CSV table of C-alpha atoms in Angstrom, one decimal:
chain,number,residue,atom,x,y,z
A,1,UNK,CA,80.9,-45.2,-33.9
A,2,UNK,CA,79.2,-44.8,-30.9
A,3,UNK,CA,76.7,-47.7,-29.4
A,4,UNK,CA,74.4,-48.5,-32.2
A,5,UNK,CA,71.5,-49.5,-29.4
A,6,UNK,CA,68.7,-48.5,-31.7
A,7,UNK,CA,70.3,-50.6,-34.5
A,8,UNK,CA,70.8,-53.7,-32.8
A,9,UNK,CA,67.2,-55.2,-33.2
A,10,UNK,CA,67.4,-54.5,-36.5
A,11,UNK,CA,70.8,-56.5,-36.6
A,12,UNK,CA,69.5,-59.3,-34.6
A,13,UNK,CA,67.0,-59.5,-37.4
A,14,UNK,CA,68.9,-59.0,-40.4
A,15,UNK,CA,66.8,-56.1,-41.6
A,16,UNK,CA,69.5,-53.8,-41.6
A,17,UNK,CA,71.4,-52.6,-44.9
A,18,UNK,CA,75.0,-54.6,-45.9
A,19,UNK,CA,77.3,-51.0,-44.9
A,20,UNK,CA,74.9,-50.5,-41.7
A,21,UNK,CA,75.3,-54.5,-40.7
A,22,UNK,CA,79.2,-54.5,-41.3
A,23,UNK,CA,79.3,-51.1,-38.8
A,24,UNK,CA,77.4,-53.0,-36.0
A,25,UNK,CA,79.1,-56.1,-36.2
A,26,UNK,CA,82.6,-54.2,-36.4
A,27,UNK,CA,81.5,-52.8,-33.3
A,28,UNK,CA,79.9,-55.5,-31.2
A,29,UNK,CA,83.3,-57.5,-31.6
A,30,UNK,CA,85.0,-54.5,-29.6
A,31,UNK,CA,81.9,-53.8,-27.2
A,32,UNK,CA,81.1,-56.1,-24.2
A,33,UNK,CA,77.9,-54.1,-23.7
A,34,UNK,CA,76.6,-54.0,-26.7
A,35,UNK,CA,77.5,-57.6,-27.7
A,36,UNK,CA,75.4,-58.7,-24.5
A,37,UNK,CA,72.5,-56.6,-25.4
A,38,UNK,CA,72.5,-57.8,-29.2
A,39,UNK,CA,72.7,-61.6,-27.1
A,40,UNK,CA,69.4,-60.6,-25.8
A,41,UNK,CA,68.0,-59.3,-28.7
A,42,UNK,CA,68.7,-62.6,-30.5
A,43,UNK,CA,67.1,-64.5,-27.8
A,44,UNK,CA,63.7,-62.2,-28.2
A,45,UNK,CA,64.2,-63.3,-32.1
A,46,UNK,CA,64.4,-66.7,-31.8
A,47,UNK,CA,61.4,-66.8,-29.2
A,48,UNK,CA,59.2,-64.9,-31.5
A,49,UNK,CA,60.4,-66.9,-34.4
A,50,UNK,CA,59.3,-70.2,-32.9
A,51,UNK,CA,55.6,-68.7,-31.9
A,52,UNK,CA,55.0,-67.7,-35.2
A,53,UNK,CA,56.3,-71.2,-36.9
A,54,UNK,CA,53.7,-72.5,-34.0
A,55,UNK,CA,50.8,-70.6,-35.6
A,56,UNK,CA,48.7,-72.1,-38.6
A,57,UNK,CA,48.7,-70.2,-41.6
A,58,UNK,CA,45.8,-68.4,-42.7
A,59,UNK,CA,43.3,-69.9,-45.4
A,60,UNK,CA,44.8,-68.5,-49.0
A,61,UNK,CA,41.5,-66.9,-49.4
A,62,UNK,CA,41.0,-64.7,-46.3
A,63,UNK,CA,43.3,-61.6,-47.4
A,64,UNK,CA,40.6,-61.3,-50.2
A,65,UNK,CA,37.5,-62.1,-48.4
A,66,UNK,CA,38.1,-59.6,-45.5
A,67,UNK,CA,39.2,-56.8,-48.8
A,68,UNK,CA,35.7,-58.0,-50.5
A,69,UNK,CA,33.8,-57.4,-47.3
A,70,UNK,CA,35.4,-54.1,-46.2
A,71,UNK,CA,34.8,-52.3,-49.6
A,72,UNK,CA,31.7,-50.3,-49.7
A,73,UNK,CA,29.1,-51.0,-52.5
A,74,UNK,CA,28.6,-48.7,-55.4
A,75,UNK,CA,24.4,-48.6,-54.3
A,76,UNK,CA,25.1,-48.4,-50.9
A,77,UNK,CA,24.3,-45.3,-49.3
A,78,UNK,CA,27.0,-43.7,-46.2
A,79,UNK,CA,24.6,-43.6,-43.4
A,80,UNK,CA,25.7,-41.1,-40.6
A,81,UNK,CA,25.1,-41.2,-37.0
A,82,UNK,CA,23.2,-39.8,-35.3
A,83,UNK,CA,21.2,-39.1,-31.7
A,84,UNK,CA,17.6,-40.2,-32.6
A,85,UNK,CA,16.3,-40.6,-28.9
A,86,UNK,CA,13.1,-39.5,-28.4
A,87,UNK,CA,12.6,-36.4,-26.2
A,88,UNK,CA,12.6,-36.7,-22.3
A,89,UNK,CA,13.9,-38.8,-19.8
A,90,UNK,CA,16.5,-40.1,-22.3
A,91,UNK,CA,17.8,-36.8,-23.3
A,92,UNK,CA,17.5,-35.5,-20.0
A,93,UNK,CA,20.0,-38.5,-18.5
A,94,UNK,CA,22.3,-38.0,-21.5
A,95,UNK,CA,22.5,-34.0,-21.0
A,96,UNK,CA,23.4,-34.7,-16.9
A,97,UNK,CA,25.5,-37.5,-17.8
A,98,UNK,CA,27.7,-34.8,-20.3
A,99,UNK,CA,27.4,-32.2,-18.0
A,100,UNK,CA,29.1,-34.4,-15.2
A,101,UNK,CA,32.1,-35.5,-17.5
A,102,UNK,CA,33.0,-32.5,-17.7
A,103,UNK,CA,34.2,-32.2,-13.8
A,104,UNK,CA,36.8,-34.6,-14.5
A,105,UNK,CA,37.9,-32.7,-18.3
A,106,UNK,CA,38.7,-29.4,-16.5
A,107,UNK,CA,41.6,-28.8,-15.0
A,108,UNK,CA,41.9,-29.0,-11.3
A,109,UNK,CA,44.1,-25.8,-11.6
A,110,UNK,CA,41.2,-23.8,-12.4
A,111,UNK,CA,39.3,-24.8,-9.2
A,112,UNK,CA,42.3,-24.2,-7.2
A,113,UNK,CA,42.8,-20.4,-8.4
A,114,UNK,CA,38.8,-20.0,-8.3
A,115,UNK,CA,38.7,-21.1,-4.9
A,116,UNK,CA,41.6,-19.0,-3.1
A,117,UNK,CA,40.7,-16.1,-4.9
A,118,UNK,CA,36.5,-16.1,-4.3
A,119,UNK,CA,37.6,-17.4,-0.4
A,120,UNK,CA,40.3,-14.5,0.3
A,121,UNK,CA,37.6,-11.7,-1.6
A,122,UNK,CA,35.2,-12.7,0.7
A,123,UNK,CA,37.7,-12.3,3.7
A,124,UNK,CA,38.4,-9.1,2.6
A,125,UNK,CA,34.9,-8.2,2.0
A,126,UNK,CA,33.9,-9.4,5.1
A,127,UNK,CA,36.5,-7.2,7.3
A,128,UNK,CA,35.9,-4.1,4.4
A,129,UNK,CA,34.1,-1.1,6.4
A,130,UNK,CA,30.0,-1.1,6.0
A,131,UNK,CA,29.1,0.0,2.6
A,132,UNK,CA,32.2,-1.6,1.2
A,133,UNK,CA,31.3,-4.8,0.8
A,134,UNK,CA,29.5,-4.9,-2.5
A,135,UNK,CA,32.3,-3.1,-3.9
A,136,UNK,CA,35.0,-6.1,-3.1
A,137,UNK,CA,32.9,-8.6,-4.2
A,138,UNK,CA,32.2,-6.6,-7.5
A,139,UNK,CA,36.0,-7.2,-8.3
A,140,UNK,CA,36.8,-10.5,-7.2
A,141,UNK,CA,33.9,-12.2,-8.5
A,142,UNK,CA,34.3,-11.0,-12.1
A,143,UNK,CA,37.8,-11.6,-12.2
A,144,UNK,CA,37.3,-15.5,-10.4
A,145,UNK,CA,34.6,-16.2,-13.4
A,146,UNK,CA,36.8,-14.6,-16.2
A,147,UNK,CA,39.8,-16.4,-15.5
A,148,UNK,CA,37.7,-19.7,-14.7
A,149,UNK,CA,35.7,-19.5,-17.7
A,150,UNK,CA,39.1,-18.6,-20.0
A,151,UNK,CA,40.9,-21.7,-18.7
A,152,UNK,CA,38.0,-24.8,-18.7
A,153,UNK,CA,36.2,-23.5,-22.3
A,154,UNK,CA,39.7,-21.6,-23.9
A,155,UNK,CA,41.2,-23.5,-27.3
A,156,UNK,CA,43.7,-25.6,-26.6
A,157,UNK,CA,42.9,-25.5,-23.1
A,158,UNK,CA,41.7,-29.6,-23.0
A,159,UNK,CA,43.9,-32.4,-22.6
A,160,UNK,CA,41.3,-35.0,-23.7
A,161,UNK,CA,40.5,-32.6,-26.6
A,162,UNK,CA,41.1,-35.5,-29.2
A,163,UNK,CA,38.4,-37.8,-27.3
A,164,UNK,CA,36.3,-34.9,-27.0
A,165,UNK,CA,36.3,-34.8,-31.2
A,166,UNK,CA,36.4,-38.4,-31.8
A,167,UNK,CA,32.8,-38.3,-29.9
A,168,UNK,CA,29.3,-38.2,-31.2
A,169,UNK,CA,28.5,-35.4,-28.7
A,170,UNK,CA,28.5,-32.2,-31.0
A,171,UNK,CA,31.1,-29.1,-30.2
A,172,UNK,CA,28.1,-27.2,-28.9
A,173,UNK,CA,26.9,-29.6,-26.2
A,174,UNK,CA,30.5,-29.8,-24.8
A,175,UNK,CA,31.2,-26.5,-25.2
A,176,UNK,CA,27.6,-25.3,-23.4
A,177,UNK,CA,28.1,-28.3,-21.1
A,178,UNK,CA,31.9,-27.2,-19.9
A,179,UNK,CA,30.3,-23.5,-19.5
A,180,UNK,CA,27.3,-24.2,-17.8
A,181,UNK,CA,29.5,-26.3,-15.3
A,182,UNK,CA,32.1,-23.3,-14.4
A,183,UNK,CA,29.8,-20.8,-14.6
A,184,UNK,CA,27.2,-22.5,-12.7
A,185,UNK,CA,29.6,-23.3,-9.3
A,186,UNK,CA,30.9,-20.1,-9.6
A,187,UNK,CA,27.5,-18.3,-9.2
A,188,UNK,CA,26.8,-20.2,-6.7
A,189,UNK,CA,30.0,-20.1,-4.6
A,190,UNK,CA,29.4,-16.4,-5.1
A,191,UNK,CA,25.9,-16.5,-4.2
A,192,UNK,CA,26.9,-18.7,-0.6
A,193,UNK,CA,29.5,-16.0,-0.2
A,194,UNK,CA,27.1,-13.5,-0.5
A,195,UNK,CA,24.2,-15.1,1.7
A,196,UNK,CA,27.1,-15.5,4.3
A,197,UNK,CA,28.0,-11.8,4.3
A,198,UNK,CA,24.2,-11.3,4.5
A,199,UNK,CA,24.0,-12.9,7.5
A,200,UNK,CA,27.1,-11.0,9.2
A,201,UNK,CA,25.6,-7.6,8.2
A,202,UNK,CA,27.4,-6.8,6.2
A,203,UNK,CA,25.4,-5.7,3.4
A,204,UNK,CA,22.0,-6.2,1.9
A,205,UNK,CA,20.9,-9.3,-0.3
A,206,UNK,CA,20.3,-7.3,-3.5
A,207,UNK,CA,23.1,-4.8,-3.4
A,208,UNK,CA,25.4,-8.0,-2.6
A,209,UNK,CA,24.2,-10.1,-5.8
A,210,UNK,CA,23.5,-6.7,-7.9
A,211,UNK,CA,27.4,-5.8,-7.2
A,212,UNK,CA,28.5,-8.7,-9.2
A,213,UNK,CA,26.2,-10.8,-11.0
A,214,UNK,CA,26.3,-8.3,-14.0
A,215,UNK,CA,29.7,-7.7,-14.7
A,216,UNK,CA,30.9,-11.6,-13.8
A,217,UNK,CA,28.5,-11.9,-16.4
A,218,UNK,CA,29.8,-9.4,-19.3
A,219,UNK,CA,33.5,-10.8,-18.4
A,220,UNK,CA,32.9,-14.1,-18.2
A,221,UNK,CA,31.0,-13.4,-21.9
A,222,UNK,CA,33.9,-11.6,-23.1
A,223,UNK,CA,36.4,-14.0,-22.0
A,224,UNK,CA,34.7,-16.8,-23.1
A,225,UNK,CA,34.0,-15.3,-26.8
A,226,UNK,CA,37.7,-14.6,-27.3
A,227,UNK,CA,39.8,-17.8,-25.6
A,228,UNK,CA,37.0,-20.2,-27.8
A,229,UNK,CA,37.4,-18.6,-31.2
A,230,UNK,CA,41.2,-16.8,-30.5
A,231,UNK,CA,42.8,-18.2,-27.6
A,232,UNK,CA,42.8,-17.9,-23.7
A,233,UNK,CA,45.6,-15.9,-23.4
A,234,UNK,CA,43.4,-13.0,-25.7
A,235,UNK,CA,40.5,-13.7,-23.5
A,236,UNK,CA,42.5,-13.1,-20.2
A,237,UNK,CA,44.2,-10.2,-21.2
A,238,UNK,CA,41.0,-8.1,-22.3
A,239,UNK,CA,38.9,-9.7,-18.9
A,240,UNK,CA,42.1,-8.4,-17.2
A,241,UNK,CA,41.8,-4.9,-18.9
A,242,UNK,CA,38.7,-4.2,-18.2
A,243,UNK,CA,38.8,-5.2,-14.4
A,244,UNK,CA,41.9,-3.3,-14.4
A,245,UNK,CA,39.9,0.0,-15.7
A,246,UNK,CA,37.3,-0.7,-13.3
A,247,UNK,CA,40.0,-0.4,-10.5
A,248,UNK,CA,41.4,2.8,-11.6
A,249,UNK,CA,37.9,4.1,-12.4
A,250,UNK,CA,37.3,7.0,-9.8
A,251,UNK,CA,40.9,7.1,-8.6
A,252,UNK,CA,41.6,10.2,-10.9
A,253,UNK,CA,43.9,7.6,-12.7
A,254,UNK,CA,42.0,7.8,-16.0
A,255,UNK,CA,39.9,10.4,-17.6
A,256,UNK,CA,36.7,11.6,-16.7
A,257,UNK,CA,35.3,10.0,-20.4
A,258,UNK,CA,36.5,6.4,-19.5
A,259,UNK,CA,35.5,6.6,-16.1
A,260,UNK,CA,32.0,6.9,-17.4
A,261,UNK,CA,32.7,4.5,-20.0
A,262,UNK,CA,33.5,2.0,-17.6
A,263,UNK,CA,31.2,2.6,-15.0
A,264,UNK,CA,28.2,1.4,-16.8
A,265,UNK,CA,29.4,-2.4,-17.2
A,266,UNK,CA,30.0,-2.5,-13.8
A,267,UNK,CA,26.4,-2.2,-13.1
A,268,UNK,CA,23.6,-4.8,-13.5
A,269,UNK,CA,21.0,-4.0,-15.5
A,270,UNK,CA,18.9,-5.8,-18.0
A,271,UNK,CA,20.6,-4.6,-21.2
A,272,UNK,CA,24.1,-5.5,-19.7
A,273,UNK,CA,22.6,-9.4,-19.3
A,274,UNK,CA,21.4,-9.5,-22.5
A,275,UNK,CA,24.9,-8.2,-24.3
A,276,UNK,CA,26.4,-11.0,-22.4
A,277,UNK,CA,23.7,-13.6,-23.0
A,278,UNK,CA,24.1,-12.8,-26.7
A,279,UNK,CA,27.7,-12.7,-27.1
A,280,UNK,CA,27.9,-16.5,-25.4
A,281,UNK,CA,25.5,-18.1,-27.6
A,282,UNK,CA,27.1,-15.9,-30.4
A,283,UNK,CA,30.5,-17.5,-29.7
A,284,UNK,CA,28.5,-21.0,-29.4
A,285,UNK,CA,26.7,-20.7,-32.6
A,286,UNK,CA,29.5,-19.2,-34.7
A,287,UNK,CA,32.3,-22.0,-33.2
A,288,UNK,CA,31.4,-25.3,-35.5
A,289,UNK,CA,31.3,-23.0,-38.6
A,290,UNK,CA,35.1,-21.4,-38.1
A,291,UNK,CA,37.5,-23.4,-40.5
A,292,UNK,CA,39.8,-26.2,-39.0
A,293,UNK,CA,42.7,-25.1,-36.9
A,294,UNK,CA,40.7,-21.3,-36.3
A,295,UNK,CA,39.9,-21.6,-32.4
A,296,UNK,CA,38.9,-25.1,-32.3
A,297,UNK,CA,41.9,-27.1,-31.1
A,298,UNK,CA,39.9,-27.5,-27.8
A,299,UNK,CA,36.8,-29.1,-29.6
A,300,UNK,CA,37.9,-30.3,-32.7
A,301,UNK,CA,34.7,-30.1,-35.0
């Protein structure tokens, strides 16, 4: 028999089964170790054995009393919480405070990758030869918002997702909160990037935002759409596609047909804003109807 350590409490006890019992002792005899370790044990037993012969017994009637009180009334009604605040300040301080909470939620990692990646594109784009600037940050800044939007919103993605359900704040307001947060510093890291550049000549201000403020926006939709209700790794690997497309496009890589395909989200326009617009709150609208376990381990409701 090897050392029945996780049976020795039990011993000590004398909760374990007449066979098991006869194996431990048979042991102990023959085991220095164990025999000192079920000394212990003992000792634990007899001091909790002494602090509940300390302690008063309960009243005979409390078992039933609590029982009586705990079981609900056939006339009473289940009332459910909820947020009955009026408009204004109130909601505005409660929409800030979930908005900040969820800086600490996301994982630092995504920072970290946002952050070396939108600081080394604007190096590059900063050294790239005049003209070539709003072409560099066209691909980095996509890519940065795709993969930072995929891995703070994505299911599964939340460590604290089972606090996040057990909450009264609704699957939407997280979910709009968490993108609004990502989505928000990375515009405007992109947009400091951008002003910077500006101010190095190296490009115009509306080229420089027009570069990459319409497809970070279709990316960062598509992405976000497909890691909430699939997974991240879905999300990722269809952002990644397309930027990938977008690279080869004009490289006589790929066909003349997906070249044009591709050029066109790669452009911002105002139908391009609106697809992504739609397909976000889409994703936001659709996510609290999806049946359990269907890309909601992040949010739980």
């Amino acid at each position: 028999m090897t050392h029945p350590s996780h049976l020795l409490a039990g011993f000590a006890a004398g909760t374990l089964p007449d066979d098991r019992a006869g194996q431990v002792a048979r042991h102990v005899a023959d085991c220095p170790g164990c025999a000192a370790e079920l000394t212990a044990w003992r000792r634990v037993a007899g001091a909790v054995g002494d602090r509940v012969a300390a302690v008063a017994p309960p009243p005979p009637g409390l078992l039933g009393a609590v029982l009586s009180r705990l079981a609900p009334s056939r006339d009473s009604t289940p009332v459910v919480p909820r947020y009955a605040a009026p408009l204004g300040g109130a909601a505005a301080r409660r929409a800030v405070r979930i908005l900040a909470a969820q800086r600490r939620l996301v994982d630092r990692r995504v920072w970290l990758v946002a952050a070396v990646v939108l600081v080394a594109g604007t190096a590059l784009a900063g050294w790239a030869p005049a003209g070539l600037s709003e072409q560099v940050l066209a691909i980095v800044v996509p890519l940065v918002a795709a993969l930072g939007v995929a891995g703070a919103c994505g299911s599964g993605t939340d460590e604290a997702g089972e606090l996040v359900a057990a909450s009264l704040t609704g699957v939407r307001a997280v979910l709009l909160a968490r993108l609004t947060l990502v989505l928000g510093a990375i515009f405007g890291a992109a947009s400091v990037a951008s002003l910077g550049l500006v101010w190095f000549d190296a490009g115009a201000p509306v080229g420089l935002f027009a570069a990459w403020l319409g497809p970070m926006a279709l990316l960062s939709a598509v992405s976000f759409a497909l890691s909430v209700l699939w997974r991240p790794a879905v999300g990722i690997g269809v952002a990644m596609g397309l930027w990938v497309l977008r690279l080869l496009a004009g490289s006589n890589a790929l066909d003349g047909t997906v070249d044009r395909l591709v050029e066109p989200l790669w452009r911002t326009s105002g139908p391009l804003l609106l697809v992504a617009a739609l397909l976000m709150a889409g994703t936001v609208v659709l996510l609290p109807h999806l049946p359990a376990g269907v890309g909601r381990r992040a949010y739980g409701r």
